[in-house]
Short mmCIF file of C-alpha atoms and ligand atoms in Angstrom, two decimals:
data_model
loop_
_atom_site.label_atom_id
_atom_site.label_comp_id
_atom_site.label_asym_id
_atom_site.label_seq_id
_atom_site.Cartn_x
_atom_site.Cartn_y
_atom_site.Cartn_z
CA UNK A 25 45.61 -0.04 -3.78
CA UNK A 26 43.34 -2.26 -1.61
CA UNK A 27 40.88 -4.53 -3.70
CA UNK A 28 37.69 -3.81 -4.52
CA UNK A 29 34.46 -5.93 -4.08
CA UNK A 30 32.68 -6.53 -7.43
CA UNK A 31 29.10 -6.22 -7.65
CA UNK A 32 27.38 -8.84 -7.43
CA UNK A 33 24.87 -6.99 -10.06
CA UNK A 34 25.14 -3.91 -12.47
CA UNK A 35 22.97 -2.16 -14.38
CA UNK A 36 24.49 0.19 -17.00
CA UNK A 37 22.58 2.84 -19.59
CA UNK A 38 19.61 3.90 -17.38
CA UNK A 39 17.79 7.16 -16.20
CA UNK A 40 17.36 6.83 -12.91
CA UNK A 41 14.28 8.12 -10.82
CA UNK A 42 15.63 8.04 -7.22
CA UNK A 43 13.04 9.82 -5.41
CA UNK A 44 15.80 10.36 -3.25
CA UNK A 45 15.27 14.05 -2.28
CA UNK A 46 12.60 14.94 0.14
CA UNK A 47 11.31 17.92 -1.78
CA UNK A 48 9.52 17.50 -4.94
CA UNK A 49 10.61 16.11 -7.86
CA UNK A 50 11.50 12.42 -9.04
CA UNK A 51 15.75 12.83 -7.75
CA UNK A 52 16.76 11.98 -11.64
CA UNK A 53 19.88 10.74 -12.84
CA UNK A 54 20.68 10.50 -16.63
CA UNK A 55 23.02 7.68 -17.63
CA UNK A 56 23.17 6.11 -14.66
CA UNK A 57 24.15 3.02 -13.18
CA UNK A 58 23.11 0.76 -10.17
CA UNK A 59 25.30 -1.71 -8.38
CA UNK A 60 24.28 -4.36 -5.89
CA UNK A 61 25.75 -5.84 -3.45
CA UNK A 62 24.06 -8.42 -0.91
CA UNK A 63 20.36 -7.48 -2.23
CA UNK A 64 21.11 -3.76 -1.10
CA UNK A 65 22.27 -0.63 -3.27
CA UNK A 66 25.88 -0.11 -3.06
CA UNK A 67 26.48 2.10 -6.10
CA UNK A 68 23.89 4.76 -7.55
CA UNK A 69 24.90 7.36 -9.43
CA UNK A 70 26.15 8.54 -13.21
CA UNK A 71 27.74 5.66 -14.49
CA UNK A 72 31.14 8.06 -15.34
CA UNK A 73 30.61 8.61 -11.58
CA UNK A 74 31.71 4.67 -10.88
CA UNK A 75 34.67 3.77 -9.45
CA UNK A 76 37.59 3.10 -11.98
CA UNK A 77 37.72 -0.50 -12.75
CA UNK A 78 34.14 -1.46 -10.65
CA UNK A 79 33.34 -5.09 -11.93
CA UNK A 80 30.25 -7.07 -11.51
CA UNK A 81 29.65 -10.55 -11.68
CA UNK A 82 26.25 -10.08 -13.77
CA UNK A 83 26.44 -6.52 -15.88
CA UNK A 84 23.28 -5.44 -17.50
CA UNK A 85 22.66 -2.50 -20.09
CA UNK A 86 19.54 -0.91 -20.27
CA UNK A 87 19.58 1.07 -22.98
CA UNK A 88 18.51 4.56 -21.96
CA UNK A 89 15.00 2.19 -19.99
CA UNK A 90 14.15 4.06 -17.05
CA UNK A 91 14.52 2.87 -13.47
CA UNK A 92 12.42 3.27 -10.41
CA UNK A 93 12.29 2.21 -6.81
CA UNK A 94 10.34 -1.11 -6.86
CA UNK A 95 6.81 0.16 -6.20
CA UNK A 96 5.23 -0.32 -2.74
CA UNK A 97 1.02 -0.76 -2.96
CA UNK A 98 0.95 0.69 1.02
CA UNK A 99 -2.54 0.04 1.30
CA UNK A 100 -4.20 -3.60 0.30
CA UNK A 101 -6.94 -6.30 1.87
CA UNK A 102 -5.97 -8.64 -0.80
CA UNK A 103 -6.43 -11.68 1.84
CA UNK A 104 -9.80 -12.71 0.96
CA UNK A 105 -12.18 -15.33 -0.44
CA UNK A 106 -15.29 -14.73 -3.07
CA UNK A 107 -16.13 -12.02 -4.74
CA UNK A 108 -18.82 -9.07 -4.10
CA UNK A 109 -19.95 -8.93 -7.68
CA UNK A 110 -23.31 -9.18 -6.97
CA UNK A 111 -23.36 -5.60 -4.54
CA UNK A 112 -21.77 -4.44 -7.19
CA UNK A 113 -24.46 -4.93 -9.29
CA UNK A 114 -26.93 -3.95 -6.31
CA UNK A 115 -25.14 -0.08 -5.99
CA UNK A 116 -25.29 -0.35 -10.59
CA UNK A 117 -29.04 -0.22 -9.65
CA UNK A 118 -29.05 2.43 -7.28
CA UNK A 119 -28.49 0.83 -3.80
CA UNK A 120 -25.57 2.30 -1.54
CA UNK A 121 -22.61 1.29 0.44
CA UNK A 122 -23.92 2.13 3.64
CA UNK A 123 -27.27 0.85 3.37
CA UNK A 124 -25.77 -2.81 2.38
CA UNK A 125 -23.47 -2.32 4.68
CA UNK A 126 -26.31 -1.75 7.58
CA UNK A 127 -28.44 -4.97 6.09
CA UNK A 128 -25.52 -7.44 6.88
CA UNK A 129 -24.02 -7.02 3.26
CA UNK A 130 -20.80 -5.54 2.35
CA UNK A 131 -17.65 -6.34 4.47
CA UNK A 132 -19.66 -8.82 6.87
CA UNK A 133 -20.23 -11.18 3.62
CA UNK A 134 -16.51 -11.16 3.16
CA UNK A 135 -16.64 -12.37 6.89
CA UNK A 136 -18.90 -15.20 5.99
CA UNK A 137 -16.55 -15.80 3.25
CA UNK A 138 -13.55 -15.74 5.20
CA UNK A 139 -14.68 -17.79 8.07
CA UNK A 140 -15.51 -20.69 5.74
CA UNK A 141 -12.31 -20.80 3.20
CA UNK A 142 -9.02 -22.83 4.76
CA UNK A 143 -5.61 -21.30 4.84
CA UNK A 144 -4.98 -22.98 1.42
CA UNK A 145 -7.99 -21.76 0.02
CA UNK A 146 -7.15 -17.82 0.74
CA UNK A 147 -3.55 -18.34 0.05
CA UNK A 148 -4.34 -19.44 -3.58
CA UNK A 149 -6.72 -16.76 -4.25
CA UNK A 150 -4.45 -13.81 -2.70
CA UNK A 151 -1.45 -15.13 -4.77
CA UNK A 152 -3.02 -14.68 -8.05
CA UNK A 153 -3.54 -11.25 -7.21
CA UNK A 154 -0.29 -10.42 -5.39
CA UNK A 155 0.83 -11.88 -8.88
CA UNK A 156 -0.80 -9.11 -10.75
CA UNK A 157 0.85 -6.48 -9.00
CA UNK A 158 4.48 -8.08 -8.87
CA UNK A 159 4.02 -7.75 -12.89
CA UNK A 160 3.76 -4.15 -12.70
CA UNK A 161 6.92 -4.12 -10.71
CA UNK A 162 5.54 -3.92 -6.82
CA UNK A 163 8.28 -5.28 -4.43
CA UNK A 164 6.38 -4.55 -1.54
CA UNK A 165 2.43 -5.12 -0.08
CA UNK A 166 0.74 -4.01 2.75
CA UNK A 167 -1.80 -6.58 3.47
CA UNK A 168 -4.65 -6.03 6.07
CA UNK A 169 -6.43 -8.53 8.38
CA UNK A 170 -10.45 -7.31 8.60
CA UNK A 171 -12.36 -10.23 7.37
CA UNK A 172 -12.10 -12.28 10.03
CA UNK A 173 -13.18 -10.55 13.25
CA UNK A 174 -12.27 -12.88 15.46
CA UNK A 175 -9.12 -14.04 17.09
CA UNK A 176 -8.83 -17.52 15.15
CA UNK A 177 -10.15 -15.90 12.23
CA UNK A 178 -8.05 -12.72 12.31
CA UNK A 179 -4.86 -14.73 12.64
CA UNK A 180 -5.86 -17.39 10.19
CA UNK A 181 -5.73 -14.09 7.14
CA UNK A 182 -2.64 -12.82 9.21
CA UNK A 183 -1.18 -16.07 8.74
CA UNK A 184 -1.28 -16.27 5.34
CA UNK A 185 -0.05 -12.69 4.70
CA UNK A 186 2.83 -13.80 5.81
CA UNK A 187 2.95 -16.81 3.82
CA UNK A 188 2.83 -14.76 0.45
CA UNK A 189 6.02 -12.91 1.57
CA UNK A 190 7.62 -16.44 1.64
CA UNK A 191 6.04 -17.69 -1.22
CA UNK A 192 7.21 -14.56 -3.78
CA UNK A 193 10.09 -12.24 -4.00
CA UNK A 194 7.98 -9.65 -1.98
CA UNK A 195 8.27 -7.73 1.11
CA UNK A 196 5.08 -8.56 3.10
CA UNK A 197 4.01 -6.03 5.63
CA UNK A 198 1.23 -6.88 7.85
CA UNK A 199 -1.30 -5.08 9.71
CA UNK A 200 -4.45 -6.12 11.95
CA UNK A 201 -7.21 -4.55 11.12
CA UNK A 202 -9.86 -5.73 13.60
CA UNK A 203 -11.79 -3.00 14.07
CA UNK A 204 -13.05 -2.62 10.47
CA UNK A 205 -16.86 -3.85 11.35
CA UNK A 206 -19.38 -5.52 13.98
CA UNK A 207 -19.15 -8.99 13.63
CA UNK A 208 -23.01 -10.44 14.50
CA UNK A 209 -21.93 -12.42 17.06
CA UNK A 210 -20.90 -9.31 19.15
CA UNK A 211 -25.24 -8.23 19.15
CA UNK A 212 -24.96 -4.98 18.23
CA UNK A 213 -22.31 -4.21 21.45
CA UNK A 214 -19.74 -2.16 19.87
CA UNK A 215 -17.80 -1.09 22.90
CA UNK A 216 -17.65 -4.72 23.93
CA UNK A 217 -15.96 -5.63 21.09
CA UNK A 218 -13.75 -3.11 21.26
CA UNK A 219 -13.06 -4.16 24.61
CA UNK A 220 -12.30 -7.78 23.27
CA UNK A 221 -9.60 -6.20 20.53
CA UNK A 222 -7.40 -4.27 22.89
CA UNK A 223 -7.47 -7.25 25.86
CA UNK A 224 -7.46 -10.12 23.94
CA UNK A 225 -7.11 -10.38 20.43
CA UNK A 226 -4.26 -7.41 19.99
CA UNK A 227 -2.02 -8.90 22.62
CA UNK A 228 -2.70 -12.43 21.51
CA UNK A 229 -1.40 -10.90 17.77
CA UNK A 230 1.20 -9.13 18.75
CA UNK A 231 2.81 -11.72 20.70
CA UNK A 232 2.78 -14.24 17.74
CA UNK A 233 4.27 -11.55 15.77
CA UNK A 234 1.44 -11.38 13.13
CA UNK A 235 0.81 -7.75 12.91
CA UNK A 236 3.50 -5.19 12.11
CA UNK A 237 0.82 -2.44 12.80
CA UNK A 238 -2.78 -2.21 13.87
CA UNK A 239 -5.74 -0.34 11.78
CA UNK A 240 -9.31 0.92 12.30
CA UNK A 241 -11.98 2.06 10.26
CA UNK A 242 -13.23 5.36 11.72
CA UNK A 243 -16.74 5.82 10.29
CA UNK A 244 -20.57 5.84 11.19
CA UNK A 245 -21.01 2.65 10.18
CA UNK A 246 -18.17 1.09 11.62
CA UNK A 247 -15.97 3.02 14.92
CA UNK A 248 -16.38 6.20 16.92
CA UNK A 249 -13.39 8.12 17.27
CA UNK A 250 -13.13 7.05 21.07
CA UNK A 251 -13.49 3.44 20.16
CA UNK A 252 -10.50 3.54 17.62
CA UNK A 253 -8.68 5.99 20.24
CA UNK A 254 -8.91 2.57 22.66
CA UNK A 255 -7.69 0.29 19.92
CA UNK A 256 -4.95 3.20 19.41
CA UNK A 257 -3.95 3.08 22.77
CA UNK A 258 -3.74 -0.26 23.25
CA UNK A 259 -1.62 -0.82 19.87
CA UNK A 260 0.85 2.01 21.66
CA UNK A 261 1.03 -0.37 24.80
CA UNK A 262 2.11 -3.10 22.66
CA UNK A 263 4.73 -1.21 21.02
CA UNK A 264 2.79 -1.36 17.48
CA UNK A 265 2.80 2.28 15.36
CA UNK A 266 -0.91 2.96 13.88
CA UNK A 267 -3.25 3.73 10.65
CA UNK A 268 -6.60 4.79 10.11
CA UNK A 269 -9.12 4.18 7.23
CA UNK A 270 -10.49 7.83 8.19
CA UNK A 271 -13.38 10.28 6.83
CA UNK A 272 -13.94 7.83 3.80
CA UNK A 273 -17.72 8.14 3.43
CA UNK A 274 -18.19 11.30 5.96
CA UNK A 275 -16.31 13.79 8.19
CA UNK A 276 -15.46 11.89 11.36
CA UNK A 277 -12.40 13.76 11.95
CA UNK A 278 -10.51 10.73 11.36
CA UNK A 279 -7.14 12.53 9.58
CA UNK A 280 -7.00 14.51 13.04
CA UNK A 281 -7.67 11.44 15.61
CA UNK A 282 -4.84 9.70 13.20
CA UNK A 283 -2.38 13.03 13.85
CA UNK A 284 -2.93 12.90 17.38
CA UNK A 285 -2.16 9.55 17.90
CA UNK A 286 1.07 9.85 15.53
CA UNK A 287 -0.07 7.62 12.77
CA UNK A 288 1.89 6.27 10.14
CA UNK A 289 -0.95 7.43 7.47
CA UNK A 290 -4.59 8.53 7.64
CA UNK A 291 -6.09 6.35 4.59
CA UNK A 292 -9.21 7.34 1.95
CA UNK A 293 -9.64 11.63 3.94
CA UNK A 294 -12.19 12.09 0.66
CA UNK A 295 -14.13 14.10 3.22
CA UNK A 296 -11.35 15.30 5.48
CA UNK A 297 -11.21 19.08 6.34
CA UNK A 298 -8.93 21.99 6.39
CA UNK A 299 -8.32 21.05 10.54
CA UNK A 300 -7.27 17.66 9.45
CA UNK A 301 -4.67 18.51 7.13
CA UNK A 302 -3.58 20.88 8.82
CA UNK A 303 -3.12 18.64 11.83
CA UNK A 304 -1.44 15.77 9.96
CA UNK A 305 0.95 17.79 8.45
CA UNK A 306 2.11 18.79 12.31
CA UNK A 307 2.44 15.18 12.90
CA UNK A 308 3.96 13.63 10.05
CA UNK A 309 0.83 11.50 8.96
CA UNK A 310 1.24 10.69 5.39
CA UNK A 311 -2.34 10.97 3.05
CA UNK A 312 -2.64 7.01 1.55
CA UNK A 313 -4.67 8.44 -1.53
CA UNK A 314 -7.14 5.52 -2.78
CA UNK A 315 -8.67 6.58 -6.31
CA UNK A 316 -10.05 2.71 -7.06
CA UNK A 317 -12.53 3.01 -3.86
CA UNK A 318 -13.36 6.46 -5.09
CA UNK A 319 -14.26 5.23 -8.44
CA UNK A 320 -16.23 2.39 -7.72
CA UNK A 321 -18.34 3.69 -5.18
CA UNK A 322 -19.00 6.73 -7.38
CA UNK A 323 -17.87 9.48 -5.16
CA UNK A 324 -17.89 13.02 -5.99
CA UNK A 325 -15.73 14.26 -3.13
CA UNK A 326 -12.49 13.89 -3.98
CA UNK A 327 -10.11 14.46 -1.18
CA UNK A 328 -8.28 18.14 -0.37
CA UNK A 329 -5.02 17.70 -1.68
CA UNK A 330 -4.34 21.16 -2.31
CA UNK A 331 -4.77 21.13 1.95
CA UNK A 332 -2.49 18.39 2.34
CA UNK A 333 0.21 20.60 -0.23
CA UNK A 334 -0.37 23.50 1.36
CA UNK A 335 0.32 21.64 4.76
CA UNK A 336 2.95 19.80 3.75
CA UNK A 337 1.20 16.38 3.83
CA UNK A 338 3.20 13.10 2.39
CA UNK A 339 0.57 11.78 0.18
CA UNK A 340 0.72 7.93 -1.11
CA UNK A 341 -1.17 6.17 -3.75
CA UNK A 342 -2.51 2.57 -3.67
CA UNK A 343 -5.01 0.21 -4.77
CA UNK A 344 -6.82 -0.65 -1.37
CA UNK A 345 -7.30 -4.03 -3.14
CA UNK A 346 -10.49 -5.33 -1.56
CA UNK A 347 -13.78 -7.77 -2.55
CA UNK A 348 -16.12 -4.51 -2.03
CA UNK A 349 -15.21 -0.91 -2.60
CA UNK A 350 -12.17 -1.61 -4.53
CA UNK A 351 -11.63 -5.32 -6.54
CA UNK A 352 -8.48 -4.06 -8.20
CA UNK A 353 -5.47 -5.24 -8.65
CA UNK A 354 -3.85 -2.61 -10.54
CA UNK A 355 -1.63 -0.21 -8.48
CA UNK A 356 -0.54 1.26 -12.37
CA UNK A 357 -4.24 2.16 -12.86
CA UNK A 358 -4.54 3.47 -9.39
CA UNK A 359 -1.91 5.66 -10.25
CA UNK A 360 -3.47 6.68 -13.14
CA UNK A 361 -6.83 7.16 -11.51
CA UNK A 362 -4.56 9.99 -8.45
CA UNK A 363 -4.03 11.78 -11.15
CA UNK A 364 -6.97 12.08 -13.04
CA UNK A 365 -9.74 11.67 -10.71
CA UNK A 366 -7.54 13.52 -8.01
CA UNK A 367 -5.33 15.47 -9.79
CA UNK A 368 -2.28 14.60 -8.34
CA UNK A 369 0.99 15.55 -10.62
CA UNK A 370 2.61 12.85 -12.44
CA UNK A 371 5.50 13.91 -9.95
CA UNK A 372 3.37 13.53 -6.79
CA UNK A 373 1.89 9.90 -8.23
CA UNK A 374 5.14 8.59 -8.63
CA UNK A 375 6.62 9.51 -5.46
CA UNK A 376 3.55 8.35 -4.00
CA UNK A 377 3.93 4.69 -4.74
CA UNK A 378 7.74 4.63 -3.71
CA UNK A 379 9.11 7.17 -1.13
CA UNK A 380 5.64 7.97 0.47
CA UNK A 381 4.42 4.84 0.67
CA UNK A 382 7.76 3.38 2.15
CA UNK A 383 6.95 6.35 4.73
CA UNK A 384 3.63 5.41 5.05
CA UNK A 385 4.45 2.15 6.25
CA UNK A 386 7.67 3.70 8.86
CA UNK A 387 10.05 1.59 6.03
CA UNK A 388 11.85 4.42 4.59
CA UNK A 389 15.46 3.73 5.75
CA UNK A 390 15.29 0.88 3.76
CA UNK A 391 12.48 1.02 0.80
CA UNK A 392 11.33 3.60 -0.86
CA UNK A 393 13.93 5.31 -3.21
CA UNK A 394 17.33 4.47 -5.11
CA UNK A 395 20.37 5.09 -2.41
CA UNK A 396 23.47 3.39 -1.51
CA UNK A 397 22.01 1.36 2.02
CA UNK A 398 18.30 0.74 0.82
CA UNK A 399 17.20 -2.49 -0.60
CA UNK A 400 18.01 -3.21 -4.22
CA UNK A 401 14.29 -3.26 -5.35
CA UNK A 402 14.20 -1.89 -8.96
CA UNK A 403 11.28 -1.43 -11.45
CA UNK A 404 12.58 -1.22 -14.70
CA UNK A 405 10.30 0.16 -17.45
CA UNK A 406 10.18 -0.01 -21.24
CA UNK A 407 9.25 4.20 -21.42
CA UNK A 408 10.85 7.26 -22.97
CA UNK A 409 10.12 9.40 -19.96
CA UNK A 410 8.17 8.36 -16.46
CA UNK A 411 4.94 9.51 -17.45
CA UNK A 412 4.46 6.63 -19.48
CA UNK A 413 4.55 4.05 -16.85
CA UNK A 414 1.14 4.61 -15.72
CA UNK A 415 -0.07 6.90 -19.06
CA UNK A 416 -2.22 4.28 -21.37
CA UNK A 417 -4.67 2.61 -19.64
CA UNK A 418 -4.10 -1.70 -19.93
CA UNK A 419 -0.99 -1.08 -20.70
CA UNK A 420 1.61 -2.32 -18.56
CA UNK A 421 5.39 -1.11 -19.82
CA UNK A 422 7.86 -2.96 -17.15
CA UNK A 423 10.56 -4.21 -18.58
CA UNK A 424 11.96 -6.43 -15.37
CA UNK A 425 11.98 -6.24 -11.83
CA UNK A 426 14.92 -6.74 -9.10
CA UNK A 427 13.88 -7.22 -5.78
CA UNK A 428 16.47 -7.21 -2.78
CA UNK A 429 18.71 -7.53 -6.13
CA UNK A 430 17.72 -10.64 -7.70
CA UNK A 431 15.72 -10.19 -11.32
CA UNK A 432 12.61 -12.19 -10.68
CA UNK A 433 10.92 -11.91 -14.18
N1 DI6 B 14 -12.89 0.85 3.57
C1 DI6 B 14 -12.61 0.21 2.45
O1 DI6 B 14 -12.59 0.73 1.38
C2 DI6 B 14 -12.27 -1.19 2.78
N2 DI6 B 14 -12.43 -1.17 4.21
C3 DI6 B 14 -12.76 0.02 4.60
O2 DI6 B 14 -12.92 0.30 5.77
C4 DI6 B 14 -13.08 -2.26 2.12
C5 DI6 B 14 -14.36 -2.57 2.80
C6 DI6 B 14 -15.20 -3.58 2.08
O3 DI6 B 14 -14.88 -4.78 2.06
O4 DI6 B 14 -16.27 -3.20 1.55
FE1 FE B 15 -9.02 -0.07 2.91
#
């Protein structure tokens, strides 16, 4: 009989929550095991399922603790410098987001911020909050460019994006967001600076290979839909898939611009209509549901998920960590906050933060659930049943995390 390989790692004694099943449901497996092999999956099943005589060279029992993909926070501008407090305290008193927006507040003081902080300066302040959400077992972060809005300035937060992926046991996924707002020294030309995105700063990004996709923000007081069709375009010619922050504050028929360019995800759709489900369902745009933006700019419309369920719409769940609409750094309390604030099933949150946000980001053939090929990024949680990793508010019950089949904690 021809030798087997041991496992490098094995983890006995767990319930498994594979989300490996594209329908519903969390793909459960009671008494399981996991085996690793190179920092990918090569064993997940019941553990009477393993093969007679598997070894390991590390075995660990888990005693009945449940496992999950590592989560994935698909959504995040964590790059940035100072804090928005203040605006904060502005909207407390009655002001709104679009009115400090439109007086050079809101995401142009994060510019301001931006421009003036080094490399070091951002990279410090982004790793203590990419070190928040490793401890609630993320393995990978989206992290959006946005506050920089111009090439030098773009790059520089690109830049250190990547440098967090090398600087923790995370998967780093970047995307340019340069059309997020007017920067002033663009006067008030809008088309112009689109113009300036899609000849020189996208190509300048892309060939540096700082961008691993390319966002807008589709909105009155940001981007028509033409204008982010341009940026669209031009991120097509370049060989770069797309995202949209899309009918966040109103109905700009963002979710269906997104679907007919073949987004990855249409972000925020609190105000996105029957038409726009409907049409990102056809395409395969997965809804990136972001309750912390909802809640702290005290919306009342909550987006149509029982559209994007009835059309068959992916929908993911993250923190949109960012200075202004959403300084959180909690994807468990996002999670919490899809399902009560947008009544999302515990089922639906869950898969939301692993095999819909691995699709929301085109990663799923090798993030995203628990099967023999993917990437051996575990969450393992201290819980009875999954509901009670993101049940008690403050509480965080992880037990350990494993990414690319290493335990980092
Ligand atoms: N919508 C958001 O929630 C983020 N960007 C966007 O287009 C954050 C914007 C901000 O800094 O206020
Ligand atoms: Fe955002």
């Amino acid at each position: 009989m021809a030798e087997r390989r041991p496992f490098d790692r094995l983890w006995l004694g767990a319930h498994l929550a594979t989300m490996a099943e594209a329908g519903p449901g969390l793909g459960v497996i009671q008494d399981g095991a996991i085996g690793a092999i190179n920092g990918r999956i090569a064993f997940v099943g019941p553990e009477t399922a393993l093969p007679h005589g598997a070894s390991a060279h590390e075995t660990m029992r888990l005693d009945g603790r449940w496992v999950t993909p590592g989560l994935i926070d698909c959504h995040t501008h964590i790059v940035y410098a100072g804090n928005r407090a203040a605006e904060w305290e502005m909207r407390l008193g009655g002001a709104n987001y679009e009115d400090i927006a439109r007086a050079g507040g809101g995401i142009l003081s994060s510019v301001q911020a931006v421009r003036a902080a080094s490399e070091e300066a951002l990279r410090a302040q982004a790793l203590a909050r990419v070190d928040r959400l490793l401890a609630e077992g993320v393995t990978t972060i989206e992290a959006k460019s946005g506050y920089g809005l111009d090439l030098d300035n773009e790059r520089k937060l690109l830049r250190v994006a990547r440098s967090l992926g090398a600087a923790r046991a995370v998967r780093l996924v970047t995307t340019f967001l340069g059309a997020h707002a007017l920067p002033p020294e663009a006067c008030g030309d809008r088309d112009a600076f689109i113009d300036e995105i899609c000849t020189t700063m996208l190509p300048a990004i892309a060939a540096a290979g700082l961008a691993d996709a390319v966002d807008g923000f589709c909105e009155g007081i940001a981007f028509s839909p033409g204008q982010i069709g341009r940026v669209f375009d031009a991120a097509h010619g370049l060989g770069l898939p797309v995202k949209l922050h899309a009918d966040q504050l109103t109905n700009g028929s963002g979710a269906a611009l997104a679907a007919r360019h073949g987004a990855l995800s249409a972000d925020h759709l609190e105000y996105t209509d029957e038409a726009g489900a409907a049409a990102m369902g056809a395409a395969g745009t997965v809804a990136v549901l972001l309750p912390g933006a909802f809640y702290m700019l005290r919306e009342r419309q909550a987006p149509p998920v029982a559209a994007f369920r009835r059309h068959g719409v992916g929908m993911a769940v993250s923190t949109d960590c960012n200075p202004g609409t959403a300084p959180l750094v909690s994807l468990l309390l996002a999670m919490n906050m899809a399902a009560t604030l947008f009544g999302l099933t515990v089922d639906e949150v869950l898969r939301g933060v692993t095999r819909e946000a691995a699709r929301a980001l085109g990663l799923l053939d090798s993030v995203g659930s628990l099967e023999v090929g993917r990437a051996c990024d575990l969450a393992i949680w201290s819980v009875q049943h999954p509901v009670e990793i993101f049940h008690t508010l403050g509480h965080n019950p992880l037990f350990a995390r494993v990414f690319a089949g290493n335990v980092t904690d």
